[in-house]
Every structure is written in C-alpha cells, then in structure tokens.
mmCIF file of C-alpha atoms and ligand atoms in Angstrom:
data_model
loop_
_atom_site.group_PDB
_atom_site.id
_atom_site.type_symbol
_atom_site.label_atom_id
_atom_site.label_comp_id
_atom_site.label_asym_id
_atom_site.label_seq_id
_atom_site.Cartn_x
_atom_site.Cartn_y
_atom_site.Cartn_z
ATOM 1 C CA MET A 1 -6.176 -4.143 -20.635
ATOM 2 C CA ARG A 2 -2.553 -3.279 -19.783
ATOM 3 C CA THR A 3 -1.142 -4.196 -16.163
ATOM 4 C CA ARG A 4 1.055 -1.409 -15.840
ATOM 5 C CA PHE A 5 4.317 -1.108 -12.498
ATOM 6 C CA TYR A 6 5.780 1.714 -11.569
ATOM 7 C CA THR A 7 8.865 1.706 -9.630
ATOM 8 C CA HIS A 8 11.791 4.860 -8.788
ATOM 9 C CA PRO A 9 15.675 3.737 -8.488
ATOM 10 C CA VAL A 10 16.329 6.645 -6.223
ATOM 11 C CA CYS A 11 13.424 5.220 -3.908
ATOM 12 C CA ARG A 12 16.447 2.843 -3.478
ATOM 13 C CA GLU A 13 18.265 5.230 -2.336
ATOM 14 C CA HIS A 14 16.057 5.974 0.681
ATOM 15 C CA LEU A 15 18.942 4.022 3.360
ATOM 16 C CA THR A 16 17.692 2.805 6.486
ATOM 17 C CA PRO A 17 20.557 1.842 9.820
ATOM 18 C CA PRO A 18 21.397 -2.420 8.723
ATOM 19 C CA GLY A 19 19.419 -5.215 9.862
ATOM 20 C CA HIS A 20 16.545 -2.673 9.561
ATOM 21 C CA PRO A 21 13.684 -4.653 8.100
ATOM 22 C CA GLU A 22 12.555 -1.957 5.222
ATOM 23 C CA ARG A 23 15.423 -1.826 3.343
ATOM 24 C CA PRO A 24 16.501 -1.255 -0.358
ATOM 25 C CA ASP A 25 16.886 -4.741 -1.203
ATOM 26 C CA ARG A 26 13.614 -5.525 -0.819
ATOM 27 C CA LEU A 27 12.006 -3.355 -4.167
ATOM 28 C CA ARG A 28 16.104 -5.155 -5.730
ATOM 29 C CA ALA A 29 13.659 -8.187 -4.833
ATOM 30 C CA ILE A 30 10.860 -7.247 -6.408
ATOM 31 C CA VAL A 31 12.017 -5.840 -9.755
ATOM 32 C CA ASP A 32 14.377 -8.622 -10.169
ATOM 33 C CA ARG A 33 12.048 -11.139 -9.988
ATOM 34 C CA LEU A 34 9.076 -8.411 -12.399
ATOM 35 C CA ASP A 35 12.093 -9.676 -15.153
ATOM 36 C CA ASP A 36 11.255 -13.727 -14.971
ATOM 37 C CA GLU A 37 9.656 -14.661 -18.835
ATOM 38 C CA PRO A 38 5.578 -14.167 -16.883
ATOM 39 C CA PHE A 39 5.928 -10.512 -16.736
ATOM 40 C CA ALA A 40 7.411 -9.868 -20.624
ATOM 41 C CA TYR A 41 4.270 -8.216 -21.496
ATOM 42 C CA LEU A 42 4.304 -5.576 -17.865
ATOM 43 C CA GLU A 43 4.146 -2.399 -19.110
ATOM 44 C CA ARG A 44 6.914 -0.852 -16.815
ATOM 45 C CA LEU A 45 7.209 2.374 -16.324
ATOM 46 C CA GLU A 46 9.490 5.038 -13.779
ATOM 47 C CA ALA A 47 7.402 6.489 -10.837
ATOM 48 C CA PRO A 48 7.601 9.817 -12.222
ATOM 49 C CA LEU A 49 7.975 13.188 -9.413
ATOM 50 C CA GLY A 50 4.612 14.102 -7.624
ATOM 51 C CA ASP A 51 3.368 17.228 -7.295
ATOM 52 C CA GLU A 52 4.621 17.674 -3.386
ATOM 53 C CA ALA A 53 0.739 19.940 -3.136
ATOM 54 C CA THR A 54 -0.598 16.440 -3.061
ATOM 55 C CA ILE A 55 0.582 15.271 0.094
ATOM 56 C CA LEU A 56 -1.573 18.375 1.966
ATOM 57 C CA TYR A 57 -4.470 16.630 0.962
ATOM 58 C CA ALA A 58 -4.111 14.063 3.802
ATOM 59 C CA HIS A 59 -1.697 15.735 6.038
ATOM 60 C CA PRO A 60 -1.640 19.283 7.466
ATOM 61 C CA GLN A 61 1.662 21.374 6.065
ATOM 62 C CA HIS A 62 3.767 22.171 10.288
ATOM 63 C CA HIS A 63 4.291 17.771 8.878
ATOM 64 C CA LEU A 64 4.970 17.869 5.375
ATOM 65 C CA ASP A 65 7.730 21.316 6.493
ATOM 66 C CA LYS A 66 8.429 19.000 9.287
ATOM 67 C CA VAL A 67 8.961 15.494 7.525
ATOM 68 C CA LYS A 68 10.991 17.657 4.902
ATOM 69 C CA MET A 69 12.659 19.745 7.655
ATOM 70 C CA SER A 70 14.306 16.213 9.341
ATOM 71 C CA ILE A 71 16.215 15.129 6.115
ATOM 72 C CA PRO A 72 20.109 15.210 7.510
ATOM 73 C CA GLU A 73 22.388 16.360 4.615
ATOM 74 C CA ASP A 74 24.263 13.038 5.385
ATOM 75 C CA GLY A 75 24.179 9.834 6.992
ATOM 76 C CA MET A 76 20.476 9.221 8.846
ATOM 77 C CA ALA A 77 18.975 10.891 11.476
ATOM 78 C CA ARG A 78 15.939 8.786 13.447
ATOM 79 C CA ILE A 79 11.957 10.155 13.225
ATOM 80 C CA ASP A 80 11.173 7.646 15.855
ATOM 81 C CA GLU A 81 13.078 4.387 16.531
ATOM 82 C CA ASP A 82 12.400 2.344 13.814
ATOM 83 C CA THR A 83 11.344 5.018 11.204
ATOM 84 C CA THR A 84 14.357 6.847 9.957
ATOM 85 C CA VAL A 85 15.864 9.187 6.989
ATOM 86 C CA SER A 86 18.957 9.716 4.717
ATOM 87 C CA PRO A 87 19.185 12.589 2.073
ATOM 88 C CA LYS A 88 17.181 11.350 0.105
ATOM 89 C CA SER A 89 14.408 10.208 1.778
ATOM 90 C CA PHE A 90 12.052 13.370 0.254
ATOM 91 C CA GLU A 91 12.163 12.576 -3.479
ATOM 92 C CA ALA A 92 11.718 9.275 -3.248
ATOM 93 C CA ALA A 93 8.625 9.778 -1.199
ATOM 94 C CA LEU A 94 8.014 12.027 -4.179
ATOM 95 C CA LEU A 95 8.308 9.202 -6.024
ATOM 96 C CA ALA A 96 6.085 6.616 -5.159
ATOM 97 C CA ILE A 97 3.801 9.466 -3.930
ATOM 98 C CA GLY A 98 4.066 10.366 -7.740
ATOM 99 C CA GLY A 99 3.865 6.711 -9.161
ATOM 100 C CA ALA A 100 0.542 6.471 -6.398
ATOM 101 C CA ASN A 101 -0.921 9.325 -8.090
ATOM 102 C CA ALA A 102 0.393 8.768 -12.432
ATOM 103 C CA ALA A 103 -1.151 5.124 -11.305
ATOM 104 C CA VAL A 104 -5.306 6.642 -10.577
ATOM 105 C CA ASP A 105 -4.828 8.871 -13.901
ATOM 106 C CA ASP A 106 -3.557 5.587 -15.615
ATOM 107 C CA VAL A 107 -6.767 3.810 -14.623
ATOM 108 C CA PHE A 108 -9.516 7.342 -14.999
ATOM 109 C CA SER A 109 -8.059 7.557 -18.441
ATOM 110 C CA GLY A 110 -7.750 4.695 -19.709
ATOM 111 C CA GLU A 111 -3.676 4.449 -19.956
ATOM 112 C CA ALA A 112 -3.883 1.178 -18.137
ATOM 113 C CA GLY A 113 -6.155 -1.469 -16.759
ATOM 114 C CA ASN A 114 -4.659 -2.057 -12.981
ATOM 115 C CA VAL A 115 -1.438 -1.030 -12.166
ATOM 116 C CA PHE A 116 0.757 -2.111 -8.839
ATOM 117 C CA VAL A 117 3.116 0.420 -7.750
ATOM 118 C CA ALA A 118 5.854 -0.226 -5.991
ATOM 119 C CA GLY A 119 7.448 2.344 -4.016
ATOM 120 C CA ARG A 120 9.812 3.199 -1.294
ATOM 121 C CA PRO A 121 8.984 4.630 1.382
ATOM 122 C CA PRO A 122 5.390 3.030 2.684
ATOM 123 C CA GLY A 123 2.871 4.910 3.528
ATOM 124 C CA HIS A 124 0.006 2.786 5.423
ATOM 125 C CA HIS A 125 0.844 4.135 8.849
ATOM 126 C CA ALA A 126 2.052 7.545 8.552
ATOM 127 C CA GLU A 127 -0.939 9.295 10.110
ATOM 128 C CA LYS A 128 -2.043 13.118 9.496
ATOM 129 C CA ASP A 129 0.556 14.724 11.615
ATOM 130 C CA ARG A 130 2.519 11.902 12.638
ATOM 131 C CA ALA A 131 5.324 9.827 10.409
ATOM 132 C CA MET A 132 5.935 6.193 11.678
ATOM 133 C CA GLY A 133 6.422 2.326 11.574
ATOM 134 C CA PHE A 134 8.449 3.404 8.185
ATOM 135 C CA CYS A 135 6.207 5.234 6.870
ATOM 136 C CA LEU A 136 6.423 9.075 5.559
ATOM 137 C CA PHE A 137 3.634 9.821 3.964
ATOM 138 C CA ASN A 138 0.300 7.886 3.436
ATOM 139 C CA ASN A 139 0.350 6.842 -0.321
ATOM 140 C CA ALA A 140 -2.759 5.068 -0.259
ATOM 141 C CA ALA A 141 -4.911 8.102 1.694
ATOM 142 C CA ILE A 142 -3.197 10.872 -0.734
ATOM 143 C CA ALA A 143 -3.936 8.314 -3.899
ATOM 144 C CA ALA A 144 -7.138 7.979 -2.916
ATOM 145 C CA ARG A 145 -8.376 11.696 -2.320
ATOM 146 C CA HIS A 146 -6.124 12.173 -5.585
ATOM 147 C CA ALA A 147 -8.814 10.295 -7.862
ATOM 148 C CA GLN A 148 -11.712 12.534 -5.556
ATOM 149 C CA ARG A 149 -9.947 16.351 -6.908
ATOM 150 C CA LYS A 150 -8.994 15.291 -9.836
ATOM 151 C CA HIS A 151 -11.170 12.747 -11.321
ATOM 152 C CA GLY A 152 -13.999 13.410 -10.002
ATOM 153 C CA ALA A 153 -15.047 9.315 -7.495
ATOM 154 C CA GLU A 154 -16.979 10.475 -5.412
ATOM 155 C CA ARG A 155 -16.704 6.902 -2.742
ATOM 156 C CA VAL A 156 -12.905 5.229 -2.817
ATOM 157 C CA ALA A 157 -11.902 2.321 -0.740
ATOM 158 C CA ILE A 158 -8.767 1.201 0.437
ATOM 159 C CA VAL A 159 -8.458 -2.076 1.186
ATOM 160 C CA ASP A 160 -5.724 -3.149 3.326
ATOM 161 C CA TRP A 161 -3.924 -7.179 3.807
ATOM 162 C CA ASP A 162 -0.010 -5.284 5.354
ATOM 163 C CA VAL A 163 -0.191 -7.998 8.001
ATOM 164 C CA HIS A 164 0.127 -4.594 10.442
ATOM 165 C CA HIS A 165 -2.773 -2.680 10.453
ATOM 166 C CA GLY A 166 -2.416 1.078 8.361
ATOM 167 C CA ASN A 167 -3.218 2.914 11.955
ATOM 168 C CA GLY A 168 -2.428 5.758 9.547
ATOM 169 C CA THR A 169 -5.093 5.358 6.542
ATOM 170 C CA GLN A 170 -7.506 5.218 9.317
ATOM 171 C CA ASP A 171 -6.301 8.030 11.204
ATOM 172 C CA ILE A 172 -6.616 10.447 8.096
ATOM 173 C CA PHE A 173 -10.351 9.167 6.878
ATOM 174 C CA TRP A 174 -11.581 8.061 9.951
ATOM 175 C CA ASP A 175 -15.058 10.951 9.881
ATOM 176 C CA ASP A 176 -14.720 10.474 5.963
ATOM 177 C CA PRO A 177 -18.224 8.569 4.518
ATOM 178 C CA THR A 178 -16.614 8.883 1.489
ATOM 179 C CA VAL A 179 -13.603 6.629 1.835
ATOM 180 C CA LEU A 180 -13.666 3.401 2.665
ATOM 181 C CA TYR A 181 -11.038 1.098 4.307
ATOM 182 C CA CYS A 182 -11.260 -2.101 5.714
ATOM 183 C CA SER A 183 -7.887 -4.100 6.720
ATOM 184 C CA THR A 184 -6.667 -7.586 7.696
ATOM 185 C CA HIS A 185 -4.318 -7.780 10.015
ATOM 186 C CA GLN A 186 -2.797 -9.391 12.549
ATOM 187 C CA MET A 187 -4.294 -8.478 16.168
ATOM 188 C CA PRO A 188 -2.177 -8.576 18.310
ATOM 189 C CA LEU A 189 0.576 -6.901 16.510
ATOM 190 C CA TYR A 190 2.301 -3.065 16.369
ATOM 191 C CA PRO A 191 0.979 -0.077 15.930
ATOM 192 C CA GLY A 192 -2.761 -2.058 17.649
ATOM 193 C CA THR A 193 -5.464 -0.166 17.100
ATOM 194 C CA GLY A 194 -7.860 -2.023 14.618
ATOM 195 C CA ALA A 195 -10.350 -3.002 16.842
ATOM 196 C CA ARG A 196 -13.802 -4.703 15.139
ATOM 197 C CA ASP A 197 -15.476 -2.289 16.620
ATOM 198 C CA GLU A 198 -13.398 0.383 15.233
ATOM 199 C CA THR A 199 -16.049 1.723 12.978
ATOM 200 C CA GLY A 200 -15.092 5.381 11.864
ATOM 201 C CA VAL A 201 -18.324 6.538 10.966
ATOM 202 C CA GLY A 202 -20.069 3.689 9.573
ATOM 203 C CA ASN A 203 -16.550 3.388 6.657
ATOM 204 C CA ILE A 204 -13.383 1.360 8.497
ATOM 205 C CA VAL A 205 -14.208 -2.499 8.319
ATOM 206 C CA ASN A 206 -11.148 -4.009 10.728
ATOM 207 C CA ALA A 207 -11.250 -7.651 10.320
ATOM 208 C CA PRO A 208 -8.187 -8.718 12.838
ATOM 209 C CA LEU A 209 -7.068 -11.332 12.745
ATOM 210 C CA PRO A 210 -4.932 -14.240 15.817
ATOM 211 C CA PRO A 211 -0.852 -14.958 15.635
ATOM 212 C CA GLY A 212 -0.989 -18.471 13.187
ATOM 213 C CA ALA A 213 -4.414 -17.738 11.254
ATOM 214 C CA GLY A 214 -3.264 -18.659 8.010
ATOM 215 C CA SER A 215 -5.532 -19.060 4.751
ATOM 216 C CA GLU A 216 -8.607 -19.693 5.634
ATOM 217 C CA ALA A 217 -8.875 -17.210 8.118
ATOM 218 C CA PHE A 218 -7.776 -14.835 6.116
ATOM 219 C CA ARG A 219 -10.296 -15.867 2.657
ATOM 220 C CA GLU A 220 -13.022 -16.180 4.962
ATOM 221 C CA ALA A 221 -12.677 -12.676 6.571
ATOM 222 C CA LEU A 222 -12.506 -10.959 3.514
ATOM 223 C CA ASN A 223 -14.984 -13.312 2.194
ATOM 224 C CA ALA A 224 -17.737 -12.109 5.354
ATOM 225 C CA LEU A 225 -16.615 -8.980 6.316
ATOM 226 C CA VAL A 226 -14.534 -7.020 3.674
ATOM 227 C CA LEU A 227 -16.387 -7.861 0.633
ATOM 228 C CA PRO A 228 -19.149 -7.627 1.136
ATOM 229 C CA ALA A 229 -18.296 -3.810 2.326
ATOM 230 C CA LEU A 230 -17.442 -3.671 -1.022
ATOM 231 C CA ASP A 231 -20.916 -4.335 -2.480
ATOM 232 C CA ARG A 232 -22.989 -1.987 -0.111
ATOM 233 C CA PHE A 233 -20.480 1.268 0.069
ATOM 234 C CA SER A 234 -19.623 0.500 -4.796
ATOM 235 C CA PRO A 235 -17.165 2.261 -4.719
ATOM 236 C CA ASP A 236 -15.443 4.146 -8.361
ATOM 237 C CA LEU A 237 -12.258 3.000 -7.649
ATOM 238 C CA ILE A 238 -10.360 0.002 -5.582
ATOM 239 C CA ILE A 239 -6.724 0.799 -3.472
ATOM 240 C CA ILE A 240 -5.124 -2.098 -1.746
ATOM 241 C CA SER A 241 -2.956 -1.171 -0.059
ATOM 242 C CA ALA A 242 -0.875 -4.163 -0.508
ATOM 243 C CA GLY A 243 1.836 -5.576 1.818
ATOM 244 C CA PHE A 244 3.348 -9.047 1.676
ATOM 245 C CA ASP A 245 4.311 -9.165 5.682
ATOM 246 C CA ALA A 246 1.660 -11.614 6.567
ATOM 247 C CA HIS A 247 3.630 -14.568 4.346
ATOM 248 C CA TRP A 248 4.400 -17.394 6.271
ATOM 249 C CA ARG A 249 8.557 -16.522 5.642
ATOM 250 C CA ASP A 250 8.283 -13.013 7.056
ATOM 251 C CA PRO A 251 10.237 -12.295 9.754
ATOM 252 C CA LEU A 252 7.431 -9.488 11.108
ATOM 253 C CA ALA A 253 4.711 -12.022 11.750
ATOM 254 C CA GLU A 254 3.220 -14.659 11.743
ATOM 255 C CA LEU A 255 -0.581 -14.804 10.324
ATOM 256 C CA ASN A 256 1.344 -17.507 8.253
ATOM 257 C CA PHE A 257 -0.426 -16.611 4.868
ATOM 258 C CA GLN A 258 0.603 -18.375 2.202
ATOM 259 C CA THR A 259 1.737 -17.196 -1.439
ATOM 260 C CA GLU A 260 -0.984 -18.513 -3.454
ATOM 261 C CA ASP A 261 -3.183 -16.401 -1.158
ATOM 262 C CA PHE A 262 -2.233 -13.174 -2.822
ATOM 263 C CA ASP A 263 -3.340 -14.343 -5.444
ATOM 264 C CA TRP A 264 -6.282 -15.485 -3.970
ATOM 265 C CA ALA A 265 -7.095 -12.209 -2.844
ATOM 266 C CA THR A 266 -5.681 -10.218 -6.254
ATOM 267 C CA GLY A 267 -8.329 -12.147 -8.679
ATOM 268 C CA VAL A 268 -11.295 -11.246 -5.889
ATOM 269 C CA LEU A 269 -10.987 -7.688 -5.433
ATOM 270 C CA MET A 270 -10.374 -7.445 -9.318
ATOM 271 C CA GLU A 271 -13.337 -9.130 -9.647
ATOM 272 C CA LYS A 272 -15.307 -6.051 -7.128
ATOM 273 C CA ALA A 273 -13.471 -3.547 -8.789
ATOM 274 C CA ASP A 274 -14.391 -4.972 -13.021
ATOM 275 C CA ARG A 275 -17.964 -4.963 -11.258
ATOM 276 C CA LEU A 276 -18.791 -2.163 -9.397
ATOM 277 C CA SER A 277 -15.646 0.682 -10.287
ATOM 278 C CA GLN A 278 -15.303 0.025 -13.985
ATOM 279 C CA GLY A 279 -12.112 -1.767 -13.479
ATOM 280 C CA ARG A 280 -10.137 0.513 -11.739
ATOM 281 C CA LEU A 281 -7.641 -1.114 -9.735
ATOM 282 C CA VAL A 282 -4.523 0.264 -8.092
ATOM 283 C CA SER A 283 -2.085 -1.384 -6.190
ATOM 284 C CA LEU A 284 1.063 0.360 -3.892
ATOM 285 C CA LEU A 285 3.691 -1.461 -1.449
ATOM 286 C CA GLU A 286 3.381 -1.278 2.088
ATOM 287 C CA GLY A 287 5.229 -3.726 3.962
ATOM 288 C CA GLY A 288 7.208 -7.088 3.676
ATOM 289 C CA TYR A 289 10.210 -8.476 4.590
ATOM 290 C CA ASP A 290 11.282 -11.765 3.687
ATOM 291 C CA LEU A 291 13.009 -11.064 0.471
ATOM 292 C CA GLU A 292 11.774 -14.416 -0.904
ATOM 293 C CA GLY A 293 8.288 -14.573 0.477
ATOM 294 C CA LEU A 294 8.114 -10.593 -0.755
ATOM 295 C CA SER A 295 9.244 -11.240 -4.128
ATOM 296 C CA ALA A 296 6.693 -14.911 -3.921
ATOM 297 C CA SER A 297 4.036 -13.094 -3.204
ATOM 298 C CA VAL A 298 4.603 -10.619 -5.444
ATOM 299 C CA ALA A 299 4.760 -12.672 -8.411
ATOM 300 C CA ALA A 300 1.496 -13.937 -7.020
ATOM 301 C CA HIS A 301 -0.130 -10.941 -6.894
ATOM 302 C CA VAL A 302 1.176 -8.808 -9.718
ATOM 303 C CA GLY A 303 0.860 -12.296 -12.439
ATOM 304 C CA ARG A 304 -2.941 -12.378 -11.419
ATOM 305 C CA LEU A 305 -3.275 -8.903 -12.338
ATOM 306 C CA MET A 306 -1.817 -9.275 -15.343
ATOM 307 C CA LYS A 307 -4.159 -11.901 -16.660
ATOM 308 C CA GLY A 308 -7.607 -9.090 -16.393
HETATM 309 ZN ZN1 ZN B 401 3.106 -4.780 7.648
#
C-alpha cells in the first residue's frame, strides 16, 4: 500500500516574527529532503482546503470566530506571547486541517496505506477554546473526530511524541472514552501539563520524561505504557502527533532522541496499526525546530512508513 504525503505552499505563508522557531523554512526543509531519491515513490499531493465546519468538531464557534477576527490585513498580530497570525494564517490552518482530514479519508477508503501531512500551523497545544503554543486549531483532534463522524470509527488513538505535552488534545478529549491520547514528552517543560496522574476517564496516558532522558527512556516509555494502552483500546485508527523536537539537535528541549528513534517508533506503531486498526495510520507534523534534525527525522519517519 502506498504512502501519501500532503503539504501546501500556502502553509509556508503563515508568518511568524524574525527569530521565531516555528517558521516557514521548516516546511521547505522537509519538502527538500523528501525530494531525495529514496522517496521517488512517495505520492505527493497538495493538501485540500479543509471544511471550516470541521473545526467545530473540536472547538466551539466562539473560538473559530475569535481566531478569524484576529487575522490582520497586513503585518502580524499576536494571540499570545508566542503565537502570532499573519494574513494567510487562517487559510494555512484550513489547509493543515484539510490535509489531515483527507489523510483520514485516504486510509479509510484504501487510497493509501498510511499518510504523512506536513502542515503549518501545528495543532496539539490548541485547547477547546484557546489558541496557544504556535497552534490555532487542533489538527489531530479534528481529524480524530472526522474519522468518527464521516467513517464511523468507534475508537481513535492519538500518539503524540512531540517533546512538549499536547495539552490541547488532552483538554479536548479529557472526558471522552472513545479517544485514547498517549503522550511522551519532556517534563518539566512548556506547557507544564502531562503528569502521569492526569488520566482523564482512563483514556489519557502520559509518559513524562526528564531532561536528558535519551533514546532508551523513550523506547521504554512506548513499550511499557503506550503500546499496552493501544492493545487494550484496540483503535480503528492511529493518528501520530509527529513532533520532532525531541531530537538531540533541537534548540527547544533536552530529550536527546536520535534520528533512528523516529524510525523505530514509526515501525512499532505501524505494527500496532496493522494488528489493531487494519493498518490505518495517519501522521501529522507538530514541532521540530532544528532544520537538519527535523528533516533527517522526517526522512526516517517517512522512509519507515513507505516500507509498509
Ligand atoms: Zn513541541
């Protein structure tokens, strides 16, 4: 089964201030890397514009309105200390959402075996009614709901290996037993949530790791906590909130993962998807701020996805 890759040039037109880590060059680095020969058979598609109504799967109308109203006609506007919007930000967000929802459609229709979506802005910090941490809308949460509403998925699992805890995804599904949220992340670190005892209605599995934890601790957390939770939950779809900022080169954190860790983690989640979810696996870009660490990690991730 083929691996699909969605992105869109307008996702690079969501602008952030000079020196901001979440910048358009991130997508340029990824697209350039995936142009290399090993990816000749990767099926590249432009992300379609998402349906605005699907934002309401995860956020109330007033949040959607507030983000739309915040978009400036020119220049940049600030939503919080580190979250900004520019004239194309709403369109970029709709493309990130459209790519995520299309990826879900693809794995349910059998058009693709698995899919990686490189959109911006990222999503996992966006809470029900709050944009924060570079995120406006929660792409993974919307895609999970889209799988439930459009494709009749009963249970969806989101595995988040971004170095930061996905407080937004946890917030949205806190009391929803139909969605399992599993996260490995550095603690202490922004946004401060993600302790082991934050368990929702038994559907939240947090595996915080101390600074400097490294590869072995990551693999142990997946093996001991995340994979058994997936077995118990038996999801119809696995979504990866794929941040690559736990890479040792990344400037924002200190988990010190190696590039190969993302190959390994992709492989073990593919095995789970094959056994539990008819292979359905959708991966959405979250963080990753060192361009070399990011592009090498994405290459490892997508290379493994393509091995089927
Ligand atoms: Zn992050």
